[in-house]
GROMACS .gro file of C-alpha atoms in nm:
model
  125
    1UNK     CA    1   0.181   0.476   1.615
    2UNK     CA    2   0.025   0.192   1.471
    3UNK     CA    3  -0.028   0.170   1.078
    4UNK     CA    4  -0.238  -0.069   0.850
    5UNK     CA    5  -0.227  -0.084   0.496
    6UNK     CA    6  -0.537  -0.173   0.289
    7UNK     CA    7  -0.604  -0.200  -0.085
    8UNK     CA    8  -0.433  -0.449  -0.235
    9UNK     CA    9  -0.562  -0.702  -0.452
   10UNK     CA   10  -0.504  -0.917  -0.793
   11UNK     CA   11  -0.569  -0.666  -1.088
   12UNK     CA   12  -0.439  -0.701  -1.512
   13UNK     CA   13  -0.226  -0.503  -1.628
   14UNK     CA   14  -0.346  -0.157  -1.719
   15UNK     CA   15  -0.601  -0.150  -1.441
   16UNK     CA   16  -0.542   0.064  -1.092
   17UNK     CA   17  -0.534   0.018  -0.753
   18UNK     CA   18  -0.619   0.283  -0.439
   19UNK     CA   19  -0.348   0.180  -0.120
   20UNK     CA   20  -0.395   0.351   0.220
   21UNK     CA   21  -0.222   0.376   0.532
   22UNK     CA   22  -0.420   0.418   0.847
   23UNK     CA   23  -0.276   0.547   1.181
   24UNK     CA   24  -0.391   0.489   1.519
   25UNK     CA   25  -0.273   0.599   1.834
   26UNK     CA   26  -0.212   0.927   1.648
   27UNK     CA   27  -0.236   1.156   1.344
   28UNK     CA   28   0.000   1.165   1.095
   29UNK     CA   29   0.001   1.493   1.035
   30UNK     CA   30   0.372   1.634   1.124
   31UNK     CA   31   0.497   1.307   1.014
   32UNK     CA   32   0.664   1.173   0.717
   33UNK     CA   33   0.497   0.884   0.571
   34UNK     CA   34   0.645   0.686   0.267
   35UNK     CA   35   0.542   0.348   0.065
   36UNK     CA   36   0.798   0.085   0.006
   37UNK     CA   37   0.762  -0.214  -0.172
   38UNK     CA   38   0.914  -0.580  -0.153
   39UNK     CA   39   0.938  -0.824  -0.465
   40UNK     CA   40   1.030  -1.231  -0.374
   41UNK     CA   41   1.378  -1.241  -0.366
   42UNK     CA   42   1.457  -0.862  -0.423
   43UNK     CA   43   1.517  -0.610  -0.197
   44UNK     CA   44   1.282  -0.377  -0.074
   45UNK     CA   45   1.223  -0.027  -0.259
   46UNK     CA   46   1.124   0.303  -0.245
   47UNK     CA   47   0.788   0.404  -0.402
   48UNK     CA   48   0.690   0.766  -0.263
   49UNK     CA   49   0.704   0.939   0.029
   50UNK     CA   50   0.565   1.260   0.157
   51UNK     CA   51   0.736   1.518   0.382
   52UNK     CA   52   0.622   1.630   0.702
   53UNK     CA   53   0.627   2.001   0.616
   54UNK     CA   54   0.473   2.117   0.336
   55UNK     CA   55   0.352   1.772   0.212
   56UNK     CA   56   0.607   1.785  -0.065
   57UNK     CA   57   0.596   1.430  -0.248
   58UNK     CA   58   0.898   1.269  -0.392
   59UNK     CA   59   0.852   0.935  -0.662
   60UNK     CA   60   1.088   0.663  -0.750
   61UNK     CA   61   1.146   0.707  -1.114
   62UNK     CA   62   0.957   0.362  -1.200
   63UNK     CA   63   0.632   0.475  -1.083
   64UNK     CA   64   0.644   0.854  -1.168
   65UNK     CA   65   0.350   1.019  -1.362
   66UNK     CA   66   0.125   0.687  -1.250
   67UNK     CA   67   0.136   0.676  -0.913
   68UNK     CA   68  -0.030   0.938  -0.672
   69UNK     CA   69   0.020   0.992  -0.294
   70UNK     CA   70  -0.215   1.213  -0.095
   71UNK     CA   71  -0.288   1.295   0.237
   72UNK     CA   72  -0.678   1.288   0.365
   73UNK     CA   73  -0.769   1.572   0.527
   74UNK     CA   74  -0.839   1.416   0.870
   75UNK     CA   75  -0.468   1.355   0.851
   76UNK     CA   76  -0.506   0.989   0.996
   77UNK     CA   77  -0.508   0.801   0.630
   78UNK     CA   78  -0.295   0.840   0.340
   79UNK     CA   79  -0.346   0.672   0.008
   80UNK     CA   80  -0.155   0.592  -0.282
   81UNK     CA   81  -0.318   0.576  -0.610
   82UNK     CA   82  -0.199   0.371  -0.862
   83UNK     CA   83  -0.250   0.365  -1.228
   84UNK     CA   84  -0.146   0.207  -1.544
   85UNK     CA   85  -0.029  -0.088  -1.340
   86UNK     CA   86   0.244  -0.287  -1.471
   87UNK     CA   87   0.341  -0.687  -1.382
   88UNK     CA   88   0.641  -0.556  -1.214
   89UNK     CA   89   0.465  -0.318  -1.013
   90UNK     CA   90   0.356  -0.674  -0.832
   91UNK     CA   91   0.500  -0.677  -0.478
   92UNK     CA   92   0.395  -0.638  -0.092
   93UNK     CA   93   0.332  -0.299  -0.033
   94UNK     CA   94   0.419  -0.148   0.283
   95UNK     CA   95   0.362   0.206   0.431
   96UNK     CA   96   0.624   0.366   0.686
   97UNK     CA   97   0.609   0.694   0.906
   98UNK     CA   98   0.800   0.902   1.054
   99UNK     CA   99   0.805   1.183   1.273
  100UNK     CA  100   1.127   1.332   1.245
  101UNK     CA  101   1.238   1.227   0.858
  102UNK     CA  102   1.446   1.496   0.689
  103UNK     CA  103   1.425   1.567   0.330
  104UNK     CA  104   1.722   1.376   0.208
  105UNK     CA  105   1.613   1.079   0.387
  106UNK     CA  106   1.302   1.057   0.273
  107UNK     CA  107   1.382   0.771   0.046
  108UNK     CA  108   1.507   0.540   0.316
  109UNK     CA  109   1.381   0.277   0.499
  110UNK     CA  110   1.581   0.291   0.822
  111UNK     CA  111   1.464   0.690   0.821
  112UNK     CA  112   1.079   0.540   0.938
  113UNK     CA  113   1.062   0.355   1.281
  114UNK     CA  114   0.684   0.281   1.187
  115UNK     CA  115   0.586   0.055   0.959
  116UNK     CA  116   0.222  -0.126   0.853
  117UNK     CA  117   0.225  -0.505   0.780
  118UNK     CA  118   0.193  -0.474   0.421
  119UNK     CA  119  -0.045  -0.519   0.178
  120UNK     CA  120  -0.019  -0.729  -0.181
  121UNK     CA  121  -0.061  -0.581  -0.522
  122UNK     CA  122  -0.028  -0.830  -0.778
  123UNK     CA  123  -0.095  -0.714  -1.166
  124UNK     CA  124  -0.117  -1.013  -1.419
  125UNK     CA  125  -0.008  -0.967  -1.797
   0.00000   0.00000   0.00000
């Protein structure tokens, strides 16, 4: 499976941004796909992910009731929409899947052995 992210871009703060995640090679539908995100010079964090059953979504705290994550109904893209944008939102965005991710490892980045190359989202004060 081979994923590319898309929608990044420079934006203020306040303003929104639309990420997705394309497969190819494969849907993603009975996979687990997530977002993580990588500051300079922190580590990289979890932002959402959604399960492979049931499309239950799970949100880091920091970007819960702004952030969105949805499936399309081809099942090859996923987005993550992104509101109320905040400076330290601003990091390299990078989507992950997963075909056999359990629930309570949703959250973690050695859970997904595909990842997309990233994609910026900078937000300016």
């Amino acid at each position: 499976v081979q994923l590319q992210a898309s929608g990044g871009g420079l934006v203020q703060a306040g303003e929104s941004l639309r990420l997705s995640c394309t497969a190819s090679g494969r849907t993603l539908r009975g996979y687990a796909v997530a977002w993580f995100r990588q500051a300079p010079g922190m580590d990289r964090e979890f932002v959402a992910a959604i399960s492979r059953v049931g499309n239950s979504i799970y949100y880091a705290d920091s970007v819960k009731g702004r952030f969105t994550f949805s499936r399309d109904n081809g099942g090859n893209t996923v987005h993550l929409q992104m509101n109320s944008l905040r400076p330290e939102d601003t990091a390299n965005y990078y989507c992950a899947a997963g075909p056999s991710v359990i629930t309570s490892s949703l959250r973690s980045q050695t859970a997904y052995p595909y990842w997309g190359q990233g994609t910026q989202v900078t937000v300016s004060s």
